[in-house]
Amino acid sequence: MKTDTLRARLLEAQLDLAHRRERAVMLLLTGHAVTHKGRLVNELNHWLENRHTEVHALGPSSEERERPYWWRFWRRIPDRGRIGIFIHGWYGDALFDRTERRLSPGAFRDRLAEIRAFEAELAAEGVVLLKLWMDIGRREQRRHLQALQQDPVRAWQLNTTDWQRHLQHAVIGALGREMRDATASDHAPWRRLAFRDPAPQLQRVGALLHGALVAPPVAPSGVPEVATGDAPPAPSIRRAEPRGEAPMKKANYAERLAEAQGRLAINAREAARRRIPVVLAFEGLDAAGKGGSIHRLTASLDARQYRVHRIAAPSDEELALPWAWRFWRRLPADGRFAIFDRSWYGRVLVERIEGLAPEAAWRRAYAEIREFERQLLAHGTVLGKLFLAISQEEQLRRFKARAATPHKRHKLTDEDWRNRERWDDYRQAIDEMFARTQAPGAEWALIACDDKRRARLAVFKEVNRRLEMRLASPH
């Protein structure tokens, strides 16, 4: 195909993608040094309508180092209708960290397993991924490096690591083969491009990108589990407060609440000093008291240290991106709190019950959630998952009280009454959620909330317990 024809077809396919907004396309180029990656991307960007294109050549910033590894990539996933181009991306990190022995062989294999899970999740959300390995022989690479070095017009293209990568050519080649073998799949295959002049290379890349734009997406067979060794059996769900006790008196409650808040303030300051991030996910039945518990928690914290995220129906922006994006983007920096009033568990609760997510999506979400939480823990995050439970009788009493109280009526909606009619469906979904997302370090705390005062103290007890366990750790 002639260059002008290919360029016209590629632009037409890109504009159709932007118009339909049915999926996003991600192009990733990695491989050996001095294989025209930067030049190809620059030329390709001129072929395309760059208002619908994003180019990323990443080195981790201080902001990115303060969050779990995959945050830097999740926040850059293109919207539906757009093309994202990554130079090296997650593959460059894995490849060069292993080359420089910053990753052990086992850690390298674990990273490749994470990559498989990440790419399968993207594919399941309609993202098309094109991966290109840029190859060059060792002798040819040396000749090209020498020619660049001796050319005063192009010498600036060399950087300090290019000759080092040349010395590592054999290692990079071997690790690249291992990496491609471990991460190739029907939904994210590899394409190998041998080194040649930029013009035919650009022709080849343009043709491959055009194929990715017009071909139907390939759905993954499932999200692979991440191999991290044999995990110990998941502990049972913590029942953070016993049921059946007499209601707590107000004076006793006020005294104990002040003690718990003071304890949390001390723990939070120490977590901030030690740069430990904290993520708290509140789930529970309607009127169980999530908002009241969060309000009292935050009264103990410095307003600059925390952010409360109330998760409701997704916005138009969130609907244009993979489901997990809205949670990844809200993760806190090291030393800060992110408190979720409802969370990623909505996919296996309300979205499941109300038919807002296809069955395949909410069934797939259990593995995606486990992997998301595993990465939080691997970063050193304190993760608290609190489920606030309430009896049907007490819920009905609170609904009626809200309806009768002018300043509380806004808390009661038609959706609350509809959810109550599906009580048994929710109980079944909750039980399955507990069973399939309980893991060491990510255990659920079940809090009985018929007595609001005891429930609020139980929330503080659980949050302080988790913080103090982490603070007692030498790491």
GROMACS .gro file of C-alpha atoms in nm:
model
  475
    1MET     CA    1   0.000   0.000   0.000
    2LYS     CA    2   0.134   0.345  -0.089
    3THR     CA    3   0.227   0.573   0.199
    4ASP     CA    4  -0.033   0.840   0.113
    5THR     CA    5  -0.307   0.577   0.088
    6LEU     CA    6  -0.209   0.418   0.419
    7ARG     CA    7  -0.195   0.754   0.589
    8ALA     CA    8  -0.541   0.848   0.464
    9ARG     CA    9  -0.689   0.515   0.573
   10LEU     CA   10  -0.525   0.535   0.913
   11LEU     CA   11  -0.661   0.885   0.973
   12GLU     CA   12  -1.008   0.778   0.856
   13ALA     CA   13  -1.002   0.481   1.097
   14GLN     CA   14  -0.888   0.705   1.383
   15LEU     CA   15  -1.165   0.959   1.323
   16ASP     CA   16  -1.420   0.676   1.307
   17LEU     CA   17  -1.287   0.551   1.641
   18ALA     CA   18  -1.324   0.901   1.788
   19HIS     CA   19  -1.678   0.933   1.652
   20ARG     CA   20  -1.803   0.594   1.773
   21ARG     CA   21  -1.627   0.604   2.112
   22GLU     CA   22  -1.680   0.230   2.153
   23ARG     CA   23  -1.325   0.143   2.259
   24ALA     CA   24  -0.974   0.276   2.316
   25VAL     CA   25  -0.655   0.166   2.145
   26MET     CA   26  -0.313   0.145   2.312
   27LEU     CA   27   0.009   0.112   2.112
   28LEU     CA   28   0.322   0.011   2.303
   29LEU     CA   29   0.675   0.007   2.161
   30THR     CA   30   0.966  -0.147   2.349
   31GLY     CA   31   1.283  -0.342   2.273
   32HIS     CA   32   1.647  -0.270   2.200
   33ALA     CA   33   1.808   0.075   2.206
   34VAL     CA   34   1.842   0.297   1.894
   35THR     CA   35   1.567   0.129   1.692
   36HIS     CA   36   1.389   0.452   1.589
   37LYS     CA   37   1.118   0.427   1.858
   38GLY     CA   38   1.109   0.801   1.927
   39ARG     CA   39   1.132   0.893   1.560
   40LEU     CA   40   0.856   0.650   1.467
   41VAL     CA   41   0.625   0.789   1.733
   42ASN     CA   42   0.694   1.147   1.623
   43GLU     CA   43   0.621   1.066   1.258
   44LEU     CA   44   0.315   0.859   1.345
   45ASN     CA   45   0.180   1.143   1.556
   46HIS     CA   46   0.200   1.368   1.250
   47TRP     CA   47   0.003   1.113   1.049
   48LEU     CA   48  -0.271   1.103   1.310
   49GLU     CA   49  -0.510   1.367   1.437
   50ASN     CA   50  -0.313   1.436   1.754
   51ARG     CA   51  -0.612   1.587   1.934
   52HIS     CA   52  -0.725   1.225   1.976
   53THR     CA   53  -0.379   1.087   2.056
   54GLU     CA   54  -0.175   1.078   2.377
   55VAL     CA   55   0.197   0.990   2.387
   56HIS     CA   56   0.367   0.873   2.706
   57ALA     CA   57   0.738   0.813   2.760
   58LEU     CA   58   0.749   0.761   3.134
   59GLY     CA   59   1.009   0.790   3.404
   60PRO     CA   60   0.859   0.760   3.753
   61SER     CA   61   0.792   1.098   3.914
   62SER     CA   62   0.790   1.162   4.288
   63GLU     CA   63   0.410   1.165   4.275
   64GLU     CA   64   0.409   0.820   4.114
   65ARG     CA   65   0.658   0.673   4.361
   66GLU     CA   66   0.415   0.762   4.639
   67ARG     CA   67   0.148   0.528   4.503
   68PRO     CA   68   0.123   0.163   4.399
   69TYR     CA   69   0.322   0.080   4.086
   70TRP     CA   70   0.031   0.039   3.845
   71TRP     CA   71  -0.126   0.376   3.937
   72ARG     CA   72   0.098   0.553   3.683
   73PHE     CA   73  -0.045   0.345   3.399
   74TRP     CA   74  -0.408   0.329   3.510
   75ARG     CA   75  -0.424   0.709   3.525
   76ARG     CA   76  -0.300   0.728   3.162
   77ILE     CA   77  -0.538   0.481   3.001
   78PRO     CA   78  -0.701   0.666   2.709
   79ASP     CA   79  -1.074   0.734   2.699
   80ARG     CA   80  -1.287   0.542   2.455
   81GLY     CA   81  -1.234   0.695   2.113
   82ARG     CA   82  -0.870   0.784   2.178
   83ILE     CA   83  -0.528   0.631   2.106
   84GLY     CA   84  -0.262   0.607   2.375
   85ILE     CA   85   0.099   0.550   2.265
   86PHE     CA   86   0.352   0.424   2.521
   87ILE     CA   87   0.729   0.408   2.468
   88HIS     CA   88   0.852   0.113   2.677
   89GLY     CA   89   0.570   0.148   2.933
   90TRP     CA   90   0.527  -0.136   3.181
   91TYR     CA   91   0.744  -0.365   2.969
   92GLY     CA   92   1.043  -0.132   2.977
   93ASP     CA   93   1.024  -0.116   3.355
   94ALA     CA   94   1.019  -0.495   3.389
   95LEU     CA   95   1.283  -0.554   3.123
   96PHE     CA   96   1.541  -0.300   3.237
   97ASP     CA   97   1.485  -0.355   3.609
   98ARG     CA   98   1.561  -0.723   3.553
   99THR     CA   99   1.856  -0.640   3.328
  100GLU     CA  100   2.001  -0.418   3.602
  101ARG     CA  101   1.914  -0.683   3.866
  102ARG     CA  102   1.677  -0.454   4.050
  103LEU     CA  103   1.425  -0.737   4.005
  104SER     CA  104   1.511  -1.092   4.102
  105PRO     CA  105   1.411  -1.377   3.868
  106GLY     CA  106   1.110  -1.451   4.087
  107ALA     CA  107   1.007  -1.086   4.108
  108PHE     CA  108   1.042  -1.061   3.729
  109ARG     CA  109   0.806  -1.355   3.682
  110ASP     CA  110   0.563  -1.199   3.930
  111ARG     CA  111   0.572  -0.872   3.735
  112LEU     CA  112   0.495  -1.059   3.412
  113ALA     CA  113   0.199  -1.222   3.584
  114GLU     CA  114   0.079  -0.877   3.691
  115ILE     CA  115   0.114  -0.762   3.331
  116ARG     CA  116  -0.101  -1.052   3.207
  117ALA     CA  117  -0.371  -0.963   3.459
  118PHE     CA  118  -0.354  -0.591   3.374
  119GLU     CA  119  -0.382  -0.652   3.000
  120ALA     CA  120  -0.663  -0.904   3.039
  121GLU     CA  121  -0.857  -0.653   3.248
  122LEU     CA  122  -0.807  -0.386   2.982
  123ALA     CA  123  -0.919  -0.623   2.706
  124ALA     CA  124  -1.229  -0.719   2.903
  125GLU     CA  125  -1.314  -0.348   2.924
  126GLY     CA  126  -1.285  -0.304   2.547
  127VAL     CA  127  -0.930  -0.166   2.521
  128VAL     CA  128  -0.737  -0.289   2.215
  129LEU     CA  129  -0.365  -0.336   2.281
  130LEU     CA  130  -0.096  -0.347   2.010
  131LYS     CA  131   0.253  -0.442   2.136
  132LEU     CA  132   0.563  -0.399   1.920
  133TRP     CA  133   0.909  -0.539   1.996
  134MET     CA  134   1.174  -0.331   1.817
  135ASP     CA  135   1.464  -0.564   1.727
  136ILE     CA  136   1.818  -0.506   1.604
  137GLY     CA  137   2.128  -0.725   1.576
  138ARG     CA  138   2.425  -0.649   1.800
  139ARG     CA  139   2.665  -0.560   1.515
  140GLU     CA  140   2.407  -0.347   1.341
  141GLN     CA  141   2.327  -0.171   1.667
  142ARG     CA  142   2.697  -0.090   1.717
  143ARG     CA  143   2.730   0.050   1.364
  144HIS     CA  144   2.420   0.263   1.415
  145LEU     CA  145   2.548   0.394   1.750
  146GLN     CA  146   2.883   0.487   1.596
  147ALA     CA  147   2.716   0.663   1.303
  148LEU     CA  148   2.498   0.866   1.538
  149GLN     CA  149   2.791   0.953   1.760
  150GLN     CA  150   2.996   1.082   1.466
  151ASP     CA  151   2.714   1.283   1.312
  152PRO     CA  152   2.707   1.636   1.464
  153VAL     CA  153   2.347   1.683   1.349
  154ARG     CA  154   2.213   1.364   1.510
  155ALA     CA  155   2.452   1.304   1.801
  156TRP     CA  156   2.203   1.462   2.041
  157GLN     CA  157   1.975   1.161   1.987
  158LEU     CA  158   2.209   0.942   2.195
  159ASN     CA  159   2.165   0.935   2.571
  160THR     CA  160   2.384   0.803   2.849
  161THR     CA  161   2.225   0.459   2.856
  162ASP     CA  162   2.237   0.371   2.485
  163TRP     CA  163   2.592   0.231   2.492
  164GLN     CA  164   2.514   0.053   2.817
  165ARG     CA  165   2.213  -0.113   2.652
  166HIS     CA  166   2.443  -0.215   2.367
  167LEU     CA  167   2.673  -0.397   2.613
  168GLN     CA  168   2.361  -0.566   2.755
  169HIS     CA  169   2.230  -0.664   2.410
  170ALA     CA  170   2.241  -1.041   2.469
  171VAL     CA  171   2.077  -1.016   2.812
  172ILE     CA  172   1.804  -0.783   2.683
  173GLY     CA  173   1.741  -1.018   2.391
  174ALA     CA  174   1.705  -1.323   2.617
  175LEU     CA  175   1.486  -1.145   2.871
  176GLY     CA  176   1.279  -0.996   2.589
  177ARG     CA  177   1.204  -1.344   2.454
  178GLU     CA  178   1.106  -1.465   2.800
  179MET     CA  179   0.889  -1.159   2.849
  180ARG     CA  180   0.712  -1.194   2.513
  181ASP     CA  181   0.653  -1.567   2.561
  182ALA     CA  182   0.503  -1.506   2.905
  183THR     CA  183   0.272  -1.219   2.802
  184ALA     CA  184   0.159  -1.304   2.449
  185SER     CA  185  -0.214  -1.375   2.422
  186ASP     CA  186  -0.496  -1.364   2.171
  187HIS     CA  187  -0.612  -1.029   2.309
  188ALA     CA  188  -0.259  -0.882   2.341
  189PRO     CA  189  -0.023  -1.043   2.087
  190TRP     CA  190   0.331  -0.931   2.017
  191ARG     CA  191   0.458  -0.807   1.680
  192ARG     CA  192   0.834  -0.810   1.613
  193LEU     CA  193   0.981  -0.537   1.392
  194ALA     CA  194   1.333  -0.589   1.260
  195PHE     CA  195   1.552  -0.280   1.234
  196ARG     CA  196   1.544  -0.099   0.900
  197ASP     CA  197   1.525   0.251   0.759
  198PRO     CA  198   1.260   0.468   0.928
  199ALA     CA  199   1.033   0.498   0.621
  200PRO     CA  200   0.951   0.126   0.581
  201GLN     CA  201   0.935   0.088   0.959
  202LEU     CA  202   0.677   0.367   0.976
  203GLN     CA  203   0.484   0.198   0.695
  204ARG     CA  204   0.478  -0.126   0.894
  205VAL     CA  205   0.376   0.040   1.221
  206GLY     CA  206   0.103   0.238   1.046
  207ALA     CA  207  -0.036  -0.077   0.886
  208LEU     CA  208  -0.040  -0.261   1.219
  209LEU     CA  209  -0.210   0.030   1.395
  210HIS     CA  210  -0.469   0.052   1.116
  211GLY     CA  211  -0.541  -0.318   1.165
  212ALA     CA  212  -0.588  -0.263   1.540
  213LEU     CA  213  -0.828   0.026   1.474
  214VAL     CA  214  -1.054  -0.160   1.232
  215ALA     CA  215  -1.041  -0.520   1.363
  216PRO     CA  216  -1.301  -0.634   1.617
  217PRO     CA  217  -1.160  -0.649   1.972
  218VAL     CA  218  -1.067  -0.990   2.113
  219ALA     CA  219  -1.215  -1.063   2.455
  220PRO     CA  220  -0.993  -1.248   2.704
  221SER     CA  221  -1.098  -1.587   2.830
  222GLY     CA  222  -1.063  -1.456   3.185
  223VAL     CA  223  -0.842  -1.255   3.417
  224PRO     CA  224  -0.541  -1.469   3.511
  225GLU     CA  225  -0.455  -1.506   3.875
  226VAL     CA  226  -0.126  -1.350   3.982
  227ALA     CA  227   0.128  -1.609   4.089
  228THR     CA  228   0.279  -1.491   4.416
  229GLY     CA  229   0.352  -1.822   4.584
  230ASP     CA  230   0.132  -2.026   4.812
  231ALA     CA  231  -0.086  -1.792   5.014
  232PRO     CA  232  -0.189  -1.896   5.366
  233PRO     CA  233  -0.556  -1.980   5.419
  234ALA     CA  234  -0.774  -1.673   5.435
  235PRO     CA  235  -0.874  -1.594   5.796
  236SER     CA  236  -1.236  -1.579   5.898
  237ILE     CA  237  -1.425  -1.251   5.890
  238ARG     CA  238  -1.372  -1.042   6.201
  239ARG     CA  239  -1.689  -0.967   6.391
  240ALA     CA  240  -1.572  -0.638   6.533
  241GLU     CA  241  -1.846  -0.597   6.794
  242PRO     CA  242  -2.069  -0.857   6.962
  243ARG     CA  243  -2.442  -0.844   6.908
  244GLY     CA  244  -2.715  -0.845   7.165
  245GLU     CA  245  -2.575  -0.607   7.427
  246ALA     CA  246  -2.787  -0.338   7.589
  247PRO     CA  247  -2.776   0.004   7.420
  248MET     CA  248  -2.479   0.212   7.535
  249LYS     CA  249  -2.552   0.513   7.751
  250LYS     CA  250  -2.469   0.852   7.603
  251ALA     CA  251  -2.224   0.963   7.875
  252ASN     CA  252  -2.023   0.641   7.854
  253TYR     CA  253  -2.023   0.664   7.474
  254ALA     CA  254  -1.897   1.024   7.471
  255GLU     CA  255  -1.606   0.936   7.698
  256ARG     CA  256  -1.504   0.630   7.496
  257LEU     CA  257  -1.546   0.814   7.166
  258ALA     CA  258  -1.308   1.090   7.280
  259GLU     CA  259  -1.051   0.827   7.379
  260ALA     CA  260  -1.083   0.647   7.045
  261GLN     CA  261  -1.054   0.971   6.848
  262GLY     CA  262  -0.744   1.074   7.040
  263ARG     CA  263  -0.587   0.733   6.977
  264LEU     CA  264  -0.663   0.763   6.605
  265ALA     CA  265  -0.516   1.113   6.589
  266ILE     CA  266  -0.188   0.985   6.735
  267ASN     CA  267  -0.181   0.684   6.499
  268ALA     CA  268  -0.261   0.899   6.197
  269ARG     CA  269   0.018   1.146   6.274
  270GLU     CA  270   0.266   0.861   6.305
  271ALA     CA  271   0.143   0.707   5.978
  272ALA     CA  272   0.193   1.044   5.809
  273ARG     CA  273   0.544   1.077   5.956
  274ARG     CA  274   0.636   0.730   5.830
  275ARG     CA  275   0.472   0.792   5.490
  276ILE     CA  276   0.226   0.503   5.525
  277PRO     CA  277  -0.084   0.530   5.302
  278VAL     CA  278  -0.422   0.425   5.442
  279VAL     CA  279  -0.726   0.311   5.241
  280LEU     CA  280  -1.057   0.251   5.420
  281ALA     CA  281  -1.351   0.099   5.230
  282PHE     CA  282  -1.693   0.130   5.394
  283GLU     CA  283  -1.969  -0.096   5.269
  284GLY     CA  284  -2.298  -0.187   5.429
  285LEU     CA  285  -2.672  -0.192   5.414
  286ASP     CA  286  -2.874   0.126   5.376
  287ALA     CA  287  -2.911   0.327   5.699
  288ALA     CA  288  -2.643   0.122   5.875
  289GLY     CA  289  -2.448   0.438   5.962
  290LYS     CA  290  -2.160   0.461   5.718
  291GLY     CA  291  -2.183   0.839   5.688
  292GLY     CA  292  -2.199   0.896   6.063
  293SER     CA  293  -1.901   0.668   6.127
  294ILE     CA  294  -1.693   0.839   5.858
  295HIS     CA  295  -1.787   1.182   5.993
  296ARG     CA  296  -1.657   1.092   6.339
  297LEU     CA  297  -1.343   0.932   6.199
  298THR     CA  298  -1.248   1.239   6.002
  299ALA     CA  299  -1.302   1.460   6.308
  300SER     CA  300  -0.981   1.297   6.439
  301LEU     CA  301  -0.775   1.372   6.128
  302ASP     CA  302  -0.600   1.675   5.984
  303ALA     CA  303  -0.813   1.794   5.691
  304ARG     CA  304  -0.497   1.809   5.476
  305GLN     CA  305  -0.431   1.441   5.541
  306TYR     CA  306  -0.746   1.272   5.411
  307ARG     CA  307  -0.998   1.265   5.130
  308VAL     CA  308  -1.346   1.111   5.148
  309HIS     CA  309  -1.472   0.962   4.822
  310ARG     CA  310  -1.844   0.902   4.797
  311ILE     CA  311  -1.890   0.646   4.521
  312ALA     CA  312  -2.217   0.682   4.334
  313ALA     CA  313  -2.325   0.621   3.974
  314PRO     CA  314  -2.027   0.671   3.739
  315SER     CA  315  -1.988   1.002   3.558
  316ASP     CA  316  -1.965   1.030   3.179
  317GLU     CA  317  -1.587   1.057   3.214
  318GLU     CA  318  -1.575   0.737   3.421
  319LEU     CA  319  -1.801   0.551   3.179
  320ALA     CA  320  -1.552   0.628   2.899
  321LEU     CA  321  -1.276   0.439   3.082
  322PRO     CA  322  -1.230   0.090   3.229
  323TRP     CA  323  -1.430   0.027   3.544
  324ALA     CA  324  -1.133   0.013   3.785
  325TRP     CA  325  -0.993   0.350   3.668
  326ARG     CA  326  -1.223   0.546   3.897
  327PHE     CA  327  -1.073   0.373   4.202
  328TRP     CA  328  -0.709   0.371   4.094
  329ARG     CA  329  -0.716   0.746   4.033
  330ARG     CA  330  -0.840   0.810   4.390
  331LEU     CA  331  -0.561   0.625   4.570
  332PRO     CA  332  -0.381   0.837   4.830
  333ALA     CA  333  -0.020   0.948   4.829
  334ASP     CA  334   0.205   0.796   5.092
  335GLY     CA  335   0.117   0.924   5.439
  336ARG     CA  336  -0.243   1.013   5.353
  337PHE     CA  337  -0.588   0.859   5.398
  338ALA     CA  338  -0.843   0.774   5.128
  339ILE     CA  339  -1.183   0.691   5.277
  340PHE     CA  340  -1.438   0.534   5.041
  341ASP     CA  341  -1.808   0.569   5.125
  342ARG     CA  342  -1.899   0.267   4.913
  343SER     CA  343  -1.625   0.135   4.695
  344TRP     CA  344  -1.513  -0.105   4.421
  345TYR     CA  345  -1.740  -0.362   4.585
  346GLY     CA  346  -2.038  -0.195   4.422
  347ARG     CA  347  -1.970  -0.408   4.114
  348VAL     CA  348  -2.047  -0.729   4.304
  349LEU     CA  349  -2.330  -0.578   4.510
  350VAL     CA  350  -2.558  -0.308   4.367
  351GLU     CA  351  -2.438  -0.346   4.005
  352ARG     CA  352  -2.493  -0.720   4.029
  353ILE     CA  353  -2.833  -0.704   4.196
  354GLU     CA  354  -2.971  -0.420   3.985
  355GLY     CA  355  -2.839  -0.563   3.657
  356LEU     CA  356  -2.613  -0.261   3.599
  357ALA     CA  357  -2.317  -0.485   3.509
  358PRO     CA  358  -2.331  -0.795   3.286
  359GLU     CA  359  -2.292  -1.122   3.472
  360ALA     CA  360  -1.955  -1.186   3.308
  361ALA     CA  361  -1.830  -0.847   3.435
  362TRP     CA  362  -1.931  -0.888   3.801
  363ARG     CA  363  -1.809  -1.247   3.810
  364ARG     CA  364  -1.474  -1.133   3.667
  365ALA     CA  365  -1.459  -0.854   3.924
  366TYR     CA  366  -1.376  -1.083   4.218
  367ALA     CA  367  -1.034  -1.166   4.070
  368GLU     CA  368  -0.981  -0.803   3.964
  369ILE     CA  369  -1.061  -0.683   4.316
  370ARG     CA  370  -0.827  -0.935   4.477
  371GLU     CA  371  -0.546  -0.824   4.246
  372PHE     CA  372  -0.619  -0.454   4.310
  373GLU     CA  373  -0.605  -0.506   4.686
  374ARG     CA  374  -0.293  -0.724   4.659
  375GLN     CA  375  -0.115  -0.437   4.487
  376LEU     CA  376  -0.225  -0.194   4.758
  377LEU     CA  377  -0.079  -0.423   5.023
  378ALA     CA  378   0.241  -0.478   4.823
  379HIS     CA  379   0.293  -0.100   4.826
  380GLY     CA  380   0.265  -0.098   5.207
  381THR     CA  381  -0.088   0.041   5.228
  382VAL     CA  382  -0.298  -0.014   5.539
  383LEU     CA  383  -0.623  -0.151   5.398
  384GLY     CA  384  -0.937  -0.155   5.611
  385LYS     CA  385  -1.257  -0.309   5.476
  386LEU     CA  386  -1.555  -0.248   5.704
  387PHE     CA  387  -1.902  -0.386   5.643
  388LEU     CA  388  -2.173  -0.223   5.852
  389ALA     CA  389  -2.463  -0.465   5.911
  390ILE     CA  390  -2.810  -0.385   6.036
  391SER     CA  391  -3.122  -0.592   6.101
  392GLN     CA  392  -3.433  -0.554   5.885
  393GLU     CA  393  -3.631  -0.432   6.186
  394GLU     CA  394  -3.381  -0.162   6.279
  395GLN     CA  395  -3.346  -0.052   5.917
  396LEU     CA  396  -3.723  -0.005   5.889
  397ARG     CA  397  -3.727   0.196   6.212
  398ARG     CA  398  -3.452   0.427   6.081
  399PHE     CA  399  -3.625   0.468   5.745
  400LYS     CA  400  -3.943   0.582   5.920
  401ALA     CA  401  -3.747   0.815   6.148
  402ARG     CA  402  -3.576   0.974   5.848
  403ALA     CA  403  -3.907   1.022   5.671
  404ALA     CA  404  -4.046   1.198   5.978
  405THR     CA  405  -3.745   1.426   6.035
  406PRO     CA  406  -3.723   1.727   5.798
  407HIS     CA  407  -3.343   1.761   5.804
  408LYS     CA  408  -3.297   1.387   5.741
  409ARG     CA  409  -3.552   1.327   5.465
  410HIS     CA  410  -3.289   1.383   5.196
  411LYS     CA  411  -3.112   1.067   5.317
  412LEU     CA  412  -3.411   0.848   5.224
  413THR     CA  413  -3.468   0.774   4.856
  414ASP     CA  414  -3.689   0.551   4.645
  415GLU     CA  415  -3.378   0.342   4.582
  416ASP     CA  416  -3.348   0.269   4.955
  417TRP     CA  417  -3.700   0.124   4.962
  418ARG     CA  418  -3.635  -0.075   4.644
  419ASN     CA  419  -3.313  -0.219   4.787
  420ARG     CA  420  -3.502  -0.324   5.099
  421GLU     CA  421  -3.742  -0.530   4.887
  422ARG     CA  422  -3.441  -0.727   4.758
  423TRP     CA  423  -3.299  -0.797   5.102
  424ASP     CA  424  -3.245  -1.169   5.039
  425ASP     CA  425  -3.070  -1.103   4.707
  426TYR     CA  426  -2.833  -0.862   4.877
  427ARG     CA  427  -2.761  -1.106   5.158
  428GLN     CA  428  -2.666  -1.374   4.905
  429ALA     CA  429  -2.438  -1.130   4.717
  430ILE     CA  430  -2.281  -1.011   5.043
  431ASP     CA  431  -2.204  -1.366   5.156
  432GLU     CA  432  -2.039  -1.444   4.822
  433MET     CA  433  -1.843  -1.118   4.837
  434PHE     CA  434  -1.706  -1.210   5.179
  435ALA     CA  435  -1.612  -1.561   5.068
  436ARG     CA  436  -1.438  -1.455   4.747
  437THR     CA  437  -1.253  -1.140   4.858
  438GLN     CA  438  -1.130  -1.237   5.204
  439ALA     CA  439  -0.749  -1.249   5.207
  440PRO     CA  440  -0.461  -1.198   5.450
  441GLY     CA  441  -0.412  -0.826   5.501
  442ALA     CA  442  -0.744  -0.757   5.328
  443GLU     CA  443  -0.980  -0.913   5.581
  444TRP     CA  444  -1.335  -0.791   5.624
  445ALA     CA  445  -1.452  -0.649   5.957
  446LEU     CA  446  -1.823  -0.713   6.014
  447ILE     CA  447  -1.974  -0.451   6.244
  448ALA     CA  448  -2.318  -0.487   6.399
  449CYS     CA  449  -2.491  -0.150   6.375
  450ASP     CA  450  -2.829  -0.182   6.544
  451ASP     CA  451  -2.671   0.019   6.829
  452LYS     CA  452  -2.517   0.321   6.658
  453ARG     CA  453  -2.295   0.415   6.948
  454ARG     CA  454  -2.138   0.071   6.984
  455ALA     CA  455  -2.101   0.050   6.608
  456ARG     CA  456  -1.909   0.378   6.585
  457LEU     CA  457  -1.673   0.269   6.861
  458ALA     CA  458  -1.625  -0.064   6.683
  459VAL     CA  459  -1.526   0.122   6.367
  460PHE     CA  460  -1.262   0.318   6.558
  461LYS     CA  461  -1.141  -0.001   6.726
  462GLU     CA  462  -1.092  -0.174   6.390
  463VAL     CA  463  -0.921   0.122   6.220
  464ASN     CA  464  -0.688   0.177   6.517
  465ARG     CA  465  -0.612  -0.195   6.534
  466ARG     CA  466  -0.507  -0.204   6.169
  467LEU     CA  467  -0.297   0.110   6.198
  468GLU     CA  468  -0.122  -0.011   6.512
  469MET     CA  469  -0.045  -0.348   6.356
  470ARG     CA  470   0.126  -0.169   6.068
  471LEU     CA  471   0.303   0.079   6.292
  472ALA     CA  472   0.436  -0.206   6.508
  473SER     CA  473   0.594  -0.361   6.200
  474PRO     CA  474   0.963  -0.275   6.150
  475HIS     CA  475   0.911  -0.239   5.772
   0.00000   0.00000   0.00000
